[in-house]
mmCIF file of C-alpha atoms and ligand atoms in Angstrom:
data_model
loop_
_atom_site.group_PDB
_atom_site.id
_atom_site.type_symbol
_atom_site.label_atom_id
_atom_site.label_comp_id
_atom_site.label_asym_id
_atom_site.label_seq_id
_atom_site.Cartn_x
_atom_site.Cartn_y
_atom_site.Cartn_z
ATOM 1 C CA MET A 1 44.827 39.672 301.311
ATOM 2 C CA PHE A 2 42.909 41.378 304.092
ATOM 3 C CA PRO A 3 39.983 39.837 305.900
ATOM 4 C CA ARG A 4 36.600 41.517 305.887
ATOM 5 C CA ALA A 5 36.042 43.884 308.815
ATOM 6 C CA PHE A 6 34.940 42.120 312.012
ATOM 7 C CA ASP A 7 34.189 42.901 315.659
ATOM 8 C CA TYR A 8 36.720 41.598 318.135
ATOM 9 C CA HIS A 9 35.919 40.506 321.694
ATOM 10 C CA VAL A 10 37.973 38.844 324.410
ATOM 11 C CA PRO A 11 35.560 37.077 326.783
ATOM 12 C CA ALA A 12 36.909 36.466 330.277
ATOM 13 C CA THR A 13 35.166 33.169 331.089
ATOM 14 C CA ILE A 14 33.765 30.079 329.372
ATOM 15 C CA GLY A 15 30.265 31.210 330.374
ATOM 16 C CA GLU A 16 30.723 34.602 328.738
ATOM 17 C CA THR A 17 32.106 32.942 325.591
ATOM 18 C CA LEU A 18 29.094 30.636 325.336
ATOM 19 C CA GLU A 19 26.704 33.534 325.839
ATOM 20 C CA GLN A 20 28.361 35.610 323.130
ATOM 21 C CA LEU A 21 28.537 32.623 320.782
ATOM 22 C CA ALA A 22 24.840 31.877 321.284
ATOM 23 C CA ALA A 23 23.901 35.499 320.495
ATOM 24 C CA ASP A 24 24.825 35.078 316.810
ATOM 25 C CA PRO A 25 26.310 31.599 316.209
ATOM 26 C CA GLU A 26 26.333 31.684 312.399
ATOM 27 C CA GLU A 27 28.329 34.935 312.251
ATOM 28 C CA THR A 28 30.683 34.323 315.196
ATOM 29 C CA LYS A 29 33.932 32.370 315.343
ATOM 30 C CA VAL A 30 36.107 31.627 318.328
ATOM 31 C CA LEU A 31 39.814 32.282 317.856
ATOM 32 C CA ALA A 32 42.297 29.881 319.483
ATOM 33 C CA GLY A 33 45.808 29.775 317.979
ATOM 34 C CA GLY A 34 44.584 31.479 314.804
ATOM 35 C CA HIS A 35 46.851 29.393 312.575
ATOM 36 C CA SER A 36 43.957 28.054 310.527
ATOM 37 C CA LEU A 37 41.217 30.615 311.070
ATOM 38 C CA LEU A 38 43.242 33.726 310.235
ATOM 39 C CA PRO A 39 44.610 32.381 306.914
ATOM 40 C CA MET A 40 41.049 31.365 305.987
ATOM 41 C CA MET A 41 39.790 34.849 306.830
ATOM 42 C CA LYS A 42 42.536 36.466 304.794
ATOM 43 C CA LEU A 43 41.617 34.263 301.842
ATOM 44 C CA ARG A 44 37.958 35.116 302.571
ATOM 45 C CA LEU A 45 37.092 31.461 302.814
ATOM 46 C CA ALA A 46 35.703 32.438 306.227
ATOM 47 C CA SER A 47 34.231 35.877 306.946
ATOM 48 C CA PRO A 48 32.785 35.923 310.458
ATOM 49 C CA ARG A 49 31.325 39.242 311.618
ATOM 50 C CA ARG A 50 32.559 38.640 315.145
ATOM 51 C CA LEU A 51 35.665 37.013 316.612
ATOM 52 C CA LEU A 52 35.825 35.798 320.206
ATOM 53 C CA ASP A 53 39.487 35.561 321.155
ATOM 54 C CA LEU A 54 39.895 32.750 323.705
ATOM 55 C CA ARG A 55 43.205 34.039 325.097
ATOM 56 C CA LYS A 56 41.759 34.779 328.553
ATOM 57 C CA LEU A 57 40.476 31.200 328.855
ATOM 58 C CA ARG A 58 43.970 29.705 328.812
ATOM 59 C CA GLY A 59 43.925 29.469 332.627
ATOM 60 C CA GLU A 60 40.786 27.296 332.372
ATOM 61 C CA LEU A 61 41.420 25.431 329.128
ATOM 62 C CA ALA A 62 45.173 24.991 328.624
ATOM 63 C CA TYR A 63 46.257 21.956 330.643
ATOM 64 C CA THR A 64 47.253 18.302 330.470
ATOM 65 C CA ARG A 65 46.103 16.120 333.389
ATOM 66 C CA ALA A 66 46.174 12.449 334.279
ATOM 67 C CA ALA A 67 42.560 11.189 334.442
ATOM 68 C CA ASN A 68 41.195 7.642 335.011
ATOM 69 C CA GLY A 69 44.394 6.006 333.805
ATOM 70 C CA GLY A 70 44.317 8.199 330.682
ATOM 71 C CA LEU A 71 44.477 11.927 330.046
ATOM 72 C CA ALA A 72 42.261 14.994 330.132
ATOM 73 C CA LEU A 73 43.502 17.717 327.782
ATOM 74 C CA GLY A 74 42.214 21.280 327.752
ATOM 75 C CA ALA A 75 41.196 22.426 324.276
ATOM 76 C CA LEU A 76 43.593 25.404 324.371
ATOM 77 C CA THR A 77 46.662 23.247 325.024
ATOM 78 C CA THR A 78 49.261 23.987 322.360
ATOM 79 C CA TYR A 79 51.127 21.304 320.423
ATOM 80 C CA HIS A 80 54.307 22.491 322.111
ATOM 81 C CA ASP A 81 52.833 21.889 325.569
ATOM 82 C CA LEU A 82 51.414 18.508 324.519
ATOM 83 C CA ALA A 83 54.803 17.442 323.203
ATOM 84 C CA ARG A 84 56.648 18.285 326.393
ATOM 85 C CA ALA A 85 54.077 17.438 329.113
ATOM 86 C CA PRO A 86 55.513 14.598 331.237
ATOM 87 C CA GLU A 87 52.095 12.921 331.756
ATOM 88 C CA VAL A 88 51.511 12.867 327.975
ATOM 89 C CA GLY A 89 54.956 11.366 327.383
ATOM 90 C CA GLN A 90 54.341 8.693 330.019
ATOM 91 C CA ARG A 91 50.709 7.803 329.327
ATOM 92 C CA CYS A 92 50.380 8.492 325.626
ATOM 93 C CA PRO A 93 53.758 8.905 323.913
ATOM 94 C CA VAL A 94 52.195 8.683 320.443
ATOM 95 C CA LEU A 95 50.340 11.926 321.124
ATOM 96 C CA ALA A 96 53.566 13.694 322.110
ATOM 97 C CA GLU A 97 55.237 12.318 318.975
ATOM 98 C CA ALA A 98 52.441 13.449 316.681
ATOM 99 C CA ALA A 99 52.321 16.906 318.311
ATOM 100 C CA SER A 100 56.077 17.264 317.725
ATOM 101 C CA ALA A 101 55.529 16.493 314.031
ATOM 102 C CA VAL A 102 53.034 19.332 313.423
ATOM 103 C CA GLY A 103 54.176 22.168 311.134
ATOM 104 C CA ASP A 104 57.087 24.151 312.547
ATOM 105 C CA LEU A 105 58.020 25.691 315.871
ATOM 106 C CA GLN A 106 55.817 28.764 315.385
ATOM 107 C CA VAL A 107 52.786 26.650 314.526
ATOM 108 C CA ARG A 108 53.407 24.350 317.490
ATOM 109 C CA ASN A 109 53.736 27.312 319.842
ATOM 110 C CA ARG A 110 50.407 28.849 318.793
ATOM 111 C CA GLY A 111 48.243 26.031 317.415
ATOM 112 C CA THR A 112 45.954 24.216 319.842
ATOM 113 C CA ILE A 113 44.610 20.682 319.944
ATOM 114 C CA GLY A 114 41.048 22.013 320.245
ATOM 115 C CA GLY A 115 41.501 24.318 317.261
ATOM 116 C CA SER A 116 42.854 21.485 315.179
ATOM 117 C CA LEU A 117 39.983 19.125 316.028
ATOM 118 C CA ALA A 118 37.244 21.759 315.677
ATOM 119 C CA HIS A 119 38.629 22.930 312.344
ATOM 120 C CA GLY A 120 38.312 19.478 310.748
ATOM 121 C CA ASP A 121 41.103 20.009 308.216
ATOM 122 C CA PRO A 122 41.365 16.836 306.086
ATOM 123 C CA ALA A 123 45.192 16.868 306.402
ATOM 124 C CA ALA A 124 45.530 17.632 310.137
ATOM 125 C CA ASP A 125 47.432 15.219 312.375
ATOM 126 C CA MET A 126 45.422 15.281 315.594
ATOM 127 C CA PRO A 127 42.191 13.815 314.155
ATOM 128 C CA ALA A 128 43.956 10.600 313.075
ATOM 129 C CA VAL A 129 45.588 10.241 316.477
ATOM 130 C CA MET A 130 42.332 10.881 318.336
ATOM 131 C CA LEU A 131 40.591 8.221 316.232
ATOM 132 C CA ALA A 132 43.246 5.603 317.019
ATOM 133 C CA LEU A 133 43.164 6.513 320.714
ATOM 134 C CA ASP A 134 39.330 6.390 320.781
ATOM 135 C CA ALA A 135 39.203 9.820 322.432
ATOM 136 C CA GLN A 136 36.035 11.520 323.657
ATOM 137 C CA LEU A 137 35.588 15.208 322.885
ATOM 138 C CA GLU A 138 33.625 17.345 325.327
ATOM 139 C CA ALA A 139 31.662 20.296 323.992
ATOM 140 C CA GLN A 140 29.854 22.960 326.016
ATOM 141 C CA SER A 141 26.949 25.174 325.018
ATOM 142 C CA PRO A 142 24.456 27.215 327.053
ATOM 143 C CA GLN A 143 22.333 24.026 327.152
ATOM 144 C CA GLY A 144 25.060 22.052 328.962
ATOM 145 C CA SER A 145 27.848 19.726 327.921
ATOM 146 C CA ARG A 146 28.068 16.516 325.906
ATOM 147 C CA ARG A 147 30.797 14.087 324.955
ATOM 148 C CA ILE A 148 31.284 13.036 321.358
ATOM 149 C CA ALA A 149 33.328 9.984 320.359
ATOM 150 C CA ALA A 150 36.160 10.858 317.976
ATOM 151 C CA ALA A 151 34.699 8.261 315.569
ATOM 152 C CA ASP A 152 31.522 10.405 315.300
ATOM 153 C CA PHE A 153 33.204 13.797 315.377
ATOM 154 C CA PHE A 154 34.804 14.200 311.926
ATOM 155 C CA GLN A 155 32.041 14.327 309.343
ATOM 156 C CA GLY A 156 33.324 15.973 306.169
ATOM 157 C CA LEU A 157 35.559 18.666 304.698
ATOM 158 C CA TYR A 158 36.072 21.168 307.550
ATOM 159 C CA THR A 159 32.891 19.736 309.051
ATOM 160 C CA THR A 160 32.563 18.237 312.508
ATOM 161 C CA ALA A 161 29.777 17.245 314.880
ATOM 162 C CA LEU A 162 30.184 20.554 316.778
ATOM 163 C CA ALA A 163 27.147 22.826 316.616
ATOM 164 C CA PRO A 164 27.817 26.540 315.956
ATOM 165 C CA THR A 165 26.833 27.295 319.582
ATOM 166 C CA GLU A 166 29.306 24.767 321.023
ATOM 167 C CA LEU A 167 32.799 25.289 322.374
ATOM 168 C CA LEU A 168 35.133 22.310 322.455
ATOM 169 C CA THR A 169 36.525 22.315 325.983
ATOM 170 C CA THR A 170 38.166 18.999 326.863
ATOM 171 C CA ILE A 171 39.616 15.974 325.117
ATOM 172 C CA TYR A 172 39.553 12.729 327.099
ATOM 173 C CA VAL A 173 42.057 10.073 326.058
ATOM 174 C CA PRO A 174 41.223 6.735 327.691
ATOM 175 C CA ALA A 175 43.821 4.484 329.281
ATOM 176 C CA PRO A 176 45.238 2.131 326.634
ATOM 177 C CA PRO A 177 44.312 -1.562 326.829
ATOM 178 C CA ALA A 178 46.849 -4.005 328.317
ATOM 179 C CA ARG A 179 49.823 -4.942 326.091
ATOM 180 C CA ALA A 180 49.123 -2.071 323.688
ATOM 181 C CA GLY A 181 51.463 -0.008 321.550
ATOM 182 C CA ALA A 182 50.751 2.950 319.300
ATOM 183 C CA SER A 183 52.512 4.762 316.477
ATOM 184 C CA TYR A 184 51.969 7.667 314.067
ATOM 185 C CA ALA A 185 53.494 7.401 310.583
ATOM 186 C CA LYS A 186 53.341 10.644 308.649
ATOM 187 C CA PHE A 187 54.414 11.477 305.118
ATOM 188 C CA ARG A 188 54.897 15.244 305.438
ATOM 189 C CA ASN A 189 54.340 17.912 302.897
ATOM 190 C CA PRO A 190 57.889 19.312 302.770
ATOM 191 C CA ALA A 191 56.684 22.936 302.697
ATOM 192 C CA SER A 192 53.897 23.168 305.299
ATOM 193 C CA GLY A 193 54.482 20.020 307.307
ATOM 194 C CA TYR A 194 50.821 18.978 306.909
ATOM 195 C CA ALA A 195 50.210 15.279 306.391
ATOM 196 C CA VAL A 196 50.033 14.239 302.756
ATOM 197 C CA VAL A 197 49.086 10.987 304.466
ATOM 198 C CA GLY A 198 49.204 10.333 308.216
ATOM 199 C CA VAL A 199 48.331 7.030 309.876
ATOM 200 C CA ALA A 200 47.897 6.483 313.611
ATOM 201 C CA ALA A 201 47.679 2.875 314.784
ATOM 202 C CA LEU A 202 47.047 1.353 318.181
ATOM 203 C CA VAL A 203 47.498 -2.408 318.523
ATOM 204 C CA ALA A 204 46.801 -4.518 321.617
ATOM 205 C CA LEU A 205 48.142 -8.079 321.890
ATOM 206 C CA ASP A 206 46.611 -10.997 323.785
ATOM 207 C CA THR A 207 48.631 -13.162 326.161
ATOM 208 C CA ALA A 208 49.573 -15.462 323.254
ATOM 209 C CA GLY A 209 50.990 -12.531 321.270
ATOM 210 C CA LYS A 210 48.160 -12.392 318.722
ATOM 211 C CA ILE A 211 46.335 -9.168 317.948
ATOM 212 C CA ALA A 212 43.416 -8.709 320.318
ATOM 213 C CA MET A 213 42.352 -5.312 318.996
ATOM 214 C CA ALA A 214 43.532 -2.655 316.561
ATOM 215 C CA ARG A 215 42.419 0.887 315.826
ATOM 216 C CA VAL A 216 43.693 2.784 312.806
ATOM 217 C CA GLY A 217 43.004 6.485 312.134
ATOM 218 C CA ILE A 218 43.966 7.982 308.766
ATOM 219 C CA THR A 219 44.298 11.617 307.707
ATOM 220 C CA GLY A 220 45.176 13.366 304.435
ATOM 221 C CA VAL A 221 43.396 10.853 302.198
ATOM 222 C CA ASN A 222 39.661 11.426 302.491
ATOM 223 C CA ASP A 223 37.717 14.671 302.935
ATOM 224 C CA HIS A 224 37.875 13.917 306.669
ATOM 225 C CA ALA A 225 39.940 11.687 308.940
ATOM 226 C CA TYR A 226 38.529 8.168 309.162
ATOM 227 C CA ARG A 227 38.891 4.830 310.966
ATOM 228 C CA ALA A 228 40.160 2.128 308.605
ATOM 229 C CA ALA A 229 37.596 -0.472 309.655
ATOM 230 C CA ALA A 230 38.682 -3.082 307.080
ATOM 231 C CA VAL A 231 42.282 -2.962 308.355
ATOM 232 C CA GLU A 232 41.138 -3.258 311.960
ATOM 233 C CA GLN A 233 38.904 -6.239 311.200
ATOM 234 C CA ALA A 234 41.607 -8.009 309.193
ATOM 235 C CA LEU A 235 43.965 -7.872 312.178
ATOM 236 C CA VAL A 236 41.822 -9.294 314.982
ATOM 237 C CA GLY A 237 43.015 -12.722 316.158
ATOM 238 C CA VAL A 238 45.972 -12.669 313.792
ATOM 239 C CA GLU A 239 49.624 -13.414 314.496
ATOM 240 C CA PRO A 240 51.292 -10.038 313.792
ATOM 241 C CA THR A 241 53.779 -11.248 311.209
ATOM 242 C CA PRO A 242 55.116 -8.734 308.650
ATOM 243 C CA GLU A 243 53.045 -10.527 305.977
ATOM 244 C CA ALA A 244 49.823 -10.289 308.011
ATOM 245 C CA LEU A 245 50.388 -6.587 308.723
ATOM 246 C CA ALA A 246 51.078 -5.915 305.032
ATOM 247 C CA ALA A 247 47.957 -7.842 303.999
ATOM 248 C CA ALA A 248 45.796 -5.848 306.421
ATOM 249 C CA ALA A 249 47.392 -2.536 305.360
ATOM 250 C CA ALA A 250 46.336 -3.238 301.771
ATOM 251 C CA HIS A 251 42.769 -2.380 302.910
ATOM 252 C CA ALA A 252 43.696 1.061 304.305
ATOM 253 C CA ALA A 253 41.923 3.044 301.582
ATOM 254 C CA ASP A 254 39.003 0.635 301.073
ATOM 255 C CA GLY A 255 35.815 2.541 300.307
ATOM 256 C CA VAL A 256 37.681 5.853 300.004
ATOM 257 C CA ASP A 257 38.101 7.969 296.897
ATOM 258 C CA PRO A 258 41.504 9.528 297.709
ATOM 259 C CA LEU A 259 41.964 13.279 297.438
ATOM 260 C CA GLU A 260 43.971 14.553 294.521
ATOM 261 C CA ASP A 261 45.934 17.817 294.567
ATOM 262 C CA VAL A 262 49.235 19.359 293.479
ATOM 263 C CA TYR A 263 51.089 17.377 296.153
ATOM 264 C CA ALA A 264 49.845 13.900 295.327
ATOM 265 C CA SER A 265 47.651 12.172 292.774
ATOM 266 C CA ALA A 266 44.887 9.890 293.994
ATOM 267 C CA ASP A 267 46.962 6.822 293.025
ATOM 268 C CA PHE A 268 50.037 8.059 294.874
ATOM 269 C CA ARG A 269 47.938 8.838 297.962
ATOM 270 C CA ARG A 270 46.397 5.366 297.839
ATOM 271 C CA HIS A 271 49.909 3.888 297.651
ATOM 272 C CA LEU A 272 51.158 6.073 300.511
ATOM 273 C CA THR A 273 48.153 5.128 302.621
ATOM 274 C CA ARG A 274 49.065 1.452 302.370
ATOM 275 C CA VAL A 275 52.764 2.075 303.020
ATOM 276 C CA GLN A 276 52.231 4.395 305.991
ATOM 277 C CA THR A 277 49.626 2.053 307.472
ATOM 278 C CA GLU A 278 52.067 -0.842 307.287
ATOM 279 C CA ARG A 279 54.770 1.287 308.953
ATOM 280 C CA ALA A 280 52.461 2.457 311.715
ATOM 281 C CA LEU A 281 51.250 -1.099 312.373
ATOM 282 C CA ARG A 282 54.772 -2.529 312.501
ATOM 283 C CA GLN A 283 55.930 0.055 315.014
ATOM 284 C CA ALA A 284 52.754 -0.243 317.087
ATOM 285 C CA VAL A 285 53.257 -4.020 317.291
ATOM 286 C CA GLU A 286 56.909 -3.602 318.314
ATOM 287 C CA ARG A 287 55.850 -1.220 321.047
ATOM 288 C CA ALA A 288 53.042 -3.524 322.169
ATOM 289 C CA ARG A 289 55.523 -6.401 322.411
ATOM 290 C CA ALA A 290 57.752 -4.247 324.587
ATOM 291 C CA MET A 291 54.777 -3.749 326.970
ATOM 292 C CA ALA A 292 53.931 -7.458 327.130
HETATM 293 C C1 FAD B 301 52.396 27.002 308.127
HETATM 294 C C2 FAD B 301 51.436 26.078 308.804
HETATM 295 C C3 FAD B 301 51.743 24.743 308.916
HETATM 296 C C4 FAD B 301 50.864 23.858 309.543
HETATM 297 N N1 FAD B 301 51.192 22.549 309.617
HETATM 298 C C5 FAD B 301 50.338 21.687 310.213
HETATM 299 C C6 FAD B 301 50.673 20.305 310.331
HETATM 300 O O1 FAD B 301 51.752 19.839 309.967
HETATM 301 N N2 FAD B 301 49.759 19.494 310.920
HETATM 302 C C7 FAD B 301 48.548 19.962 311.398
HETATM 303 O O2 FAD B 301 47.758 19.170 311.910
HETATM 304 N N3 FAD B 301 48.223 21.259 311.302
HETATM 305 C C8 FAD B 301 49.082 22.131 310.735
HETATM 306 N N4 FAD B 301 48.756 23.459 310.667
HETATM 307 C C9 FAD B 301 47.473 23.923 311.248
HETATM 308 C C10 FAD B 301 47.689 24.283 312.712
HETATM 309 O O3 FAD B 301 47.914 23.108 313.412
HETATM 310 C C11 FAD B 301 46.478 25.015 313.315
HETATM 311 O O4 FAD B 301 46.969 25.619 314.459
HETATM 312 C C12 FAD B 301 45.318 24.169 313.715
HETATM 313 O O5 FAD B 301 44.794 23.482 312.629
HETATM 314 C C13 FAD B 301 44.184 25.027 314.262
HETATM 315 O O6 FAD B 301 44.437 25.327 315.597
HETATM 316 P P1 FAD B 301 44.350 26.810 316.107
HETATM 317 O O7 FAD B 301 44.442 26.744 317.587
HETATM 318 O O8 FAD B 301 45.344 27.638 315.386
HETATM 319 O O9 FAD B 301 42.831 27.185 315.720
HETATM 320 P P2 FAD B 301 42.238 28.489 315.040
HETATM 321 O O10 FAD B 301 42.900 28.765 313.744
HETATM 322 O O11 FAD B 301 42.161 29.596 316.019
HETATM 323 O O12 FAD B 301 40.739 27.965 314.786
HETATM 324 C C14 FAD B 301 40.459 27.008 313.792
HETATM 325 C C15 FAD B 301 38.948 26.760 313.766
HETATM 326 O O13 FAD B 301 38.541 26.047 314.922
HETATM 327 C C16 FAD B 301 37.591 26.814 315.682
HETATM 328 N N5 FAD B 301 37.938 26.616 317.085
HETATM 329 C C17 FAD B 301 39.158 26.815 317.643
HETATM 330 N N6 FAD B 301 39.129 26.429 318.938
HETATM 331 C C18 FAD B 301 37.876 25.985 319.181
HETATM 332 C C19 FAD B 301 37.225 25.451 320.333
HETATM 333 N N7 FAD B 301 37.877 25.262 321.485
HETATM 334 N N8 FAD B 301 35.924 25.096 320.230
HETATM 335 C C20 FAD B 301 35.248 25.269 319.055
HETATM 336 N N9 FAD B 301 35.816 25.759 317.935
HETATM 337 C C21 FAD B 301 37.113 26.107 317.996
HETATM 338 C C22 FAD B 301 37.749 28.245 315.197
HETATM 339 O O14 FAD B 301 36.553 28.995 315.355
HETATM 340 C C23 FAD B 301 38.108 28.019 313.743
HETATM 341 O O15 FAD B 301 36.934 27.773 312.998
HETATM 342 C C24 FAD B 301 49.626 24.349 310.059
HETATM 343 C C25 FAD B 301 49.312 25.715 309.959
HETATM 344 C C26 FAD B 301 50.197 26.576 309.341
HETATM 345 C C27 FAD B 301 49.849 28.029 309.265
#
C-alpha cells in the first residue's frame, strides 16, 4: 500500500517545528522514528497532508541526562540509546530493560520514546513503564510548555492529552523512593514483539519490610495503558508474601473490559494480566529488598 501524497518538510529547530505545526495542526504530523506513523500512512489509517521530519532536532531532543536524582530524557531518544545509556542503567534499570524488550533491533534503532508515548498504542511498552515510574511529560507549543503526569496522558485508543499543536519534548522520570525496586513483565507477541500484556511495577518498602507504596502500569489489555489502582491499594501496608502479592494481582484487570483479537481472547488476556502482574510484583519486591 502507498500513502496518500503529502508535503515533506525538515524543520531545523523546535521553534520552526512548532510554527509549522501551528499553521495547520489537523493536517500535519511530526515524524520521529516513523515505525508507527509510516505503517499507519501506508494503511491509510492516517493521511496527513504534511509531514515534519524531526531528524534535524536530534541534537536538541535526543539525550539522556541525570536530573534531580532522576532522569530527563529527550523525546527523540531511541530505545537503543535508552537501553545502553549508563545513567539510565544506574538510575532506572527497569527503563533500560523495557527498552531492550521492544520489537527487534531495527525498531529499537529507529523508534523513539517520544514517538511511542505520543502515539498512544494500546500495546506499547513505554506507557506502562512511564505510569509505574510516575513520569512527567513535557509538551511545547507556540503558547509555551506544560508538564503532564503520565497518569493523565494516556486517554484512549491512540489518544493522548497532547494537543495537535504540541510537540512532546522531554520525559522527566523522578528519583525512586527509598528502598524501591521496579520490574517489567512482558508477554510478547512472538511475531512483532509488541506486548500482548505488559506490566510495570514499582514497589517501595518501609523500614519494617512492609509495602509502603506501589505503582502498577499495564499495557496491552485496555484501549490505553492504565494504572491498576485496585492492585496498588491492596498492597499498601502489607507484608509482601507470595500470597499477598498474588491476592493483589487478582485485581489487575478490575474495571477493565480486556481487548480481544487474533492473538488473545479477552479471558486469556485477563488471565495473563494477573500472571504478569504477579511476576512483576515479585521481582520488584526482590529488587526493593536488595536496596534495603
Ligand atoms: C515490527 C515492529 C515491531 C514493534 N514492536 C514494538 C514493541 O515490541 N513494543 C513497542 O512499544 N512498540 C513496538 N513497535 C512500535 C515502535 O516502538 C514505534 O517506533 C513507536 O511506537 C513510535 O515511535 P516512532 O519514533 O517510530 O514514532 P513515529 O512513528 O514517527 O510517530 C508516531 C506518532 O507519534 C507522533 N509523534 C512522534 N514524535 C512526537 C513528538 N515528539 N511529539 C508529538 N508527537 C510525536 C507522530 O506524529 C505519530 O503520530 C513496533 C513497530 C514495528 C514496526
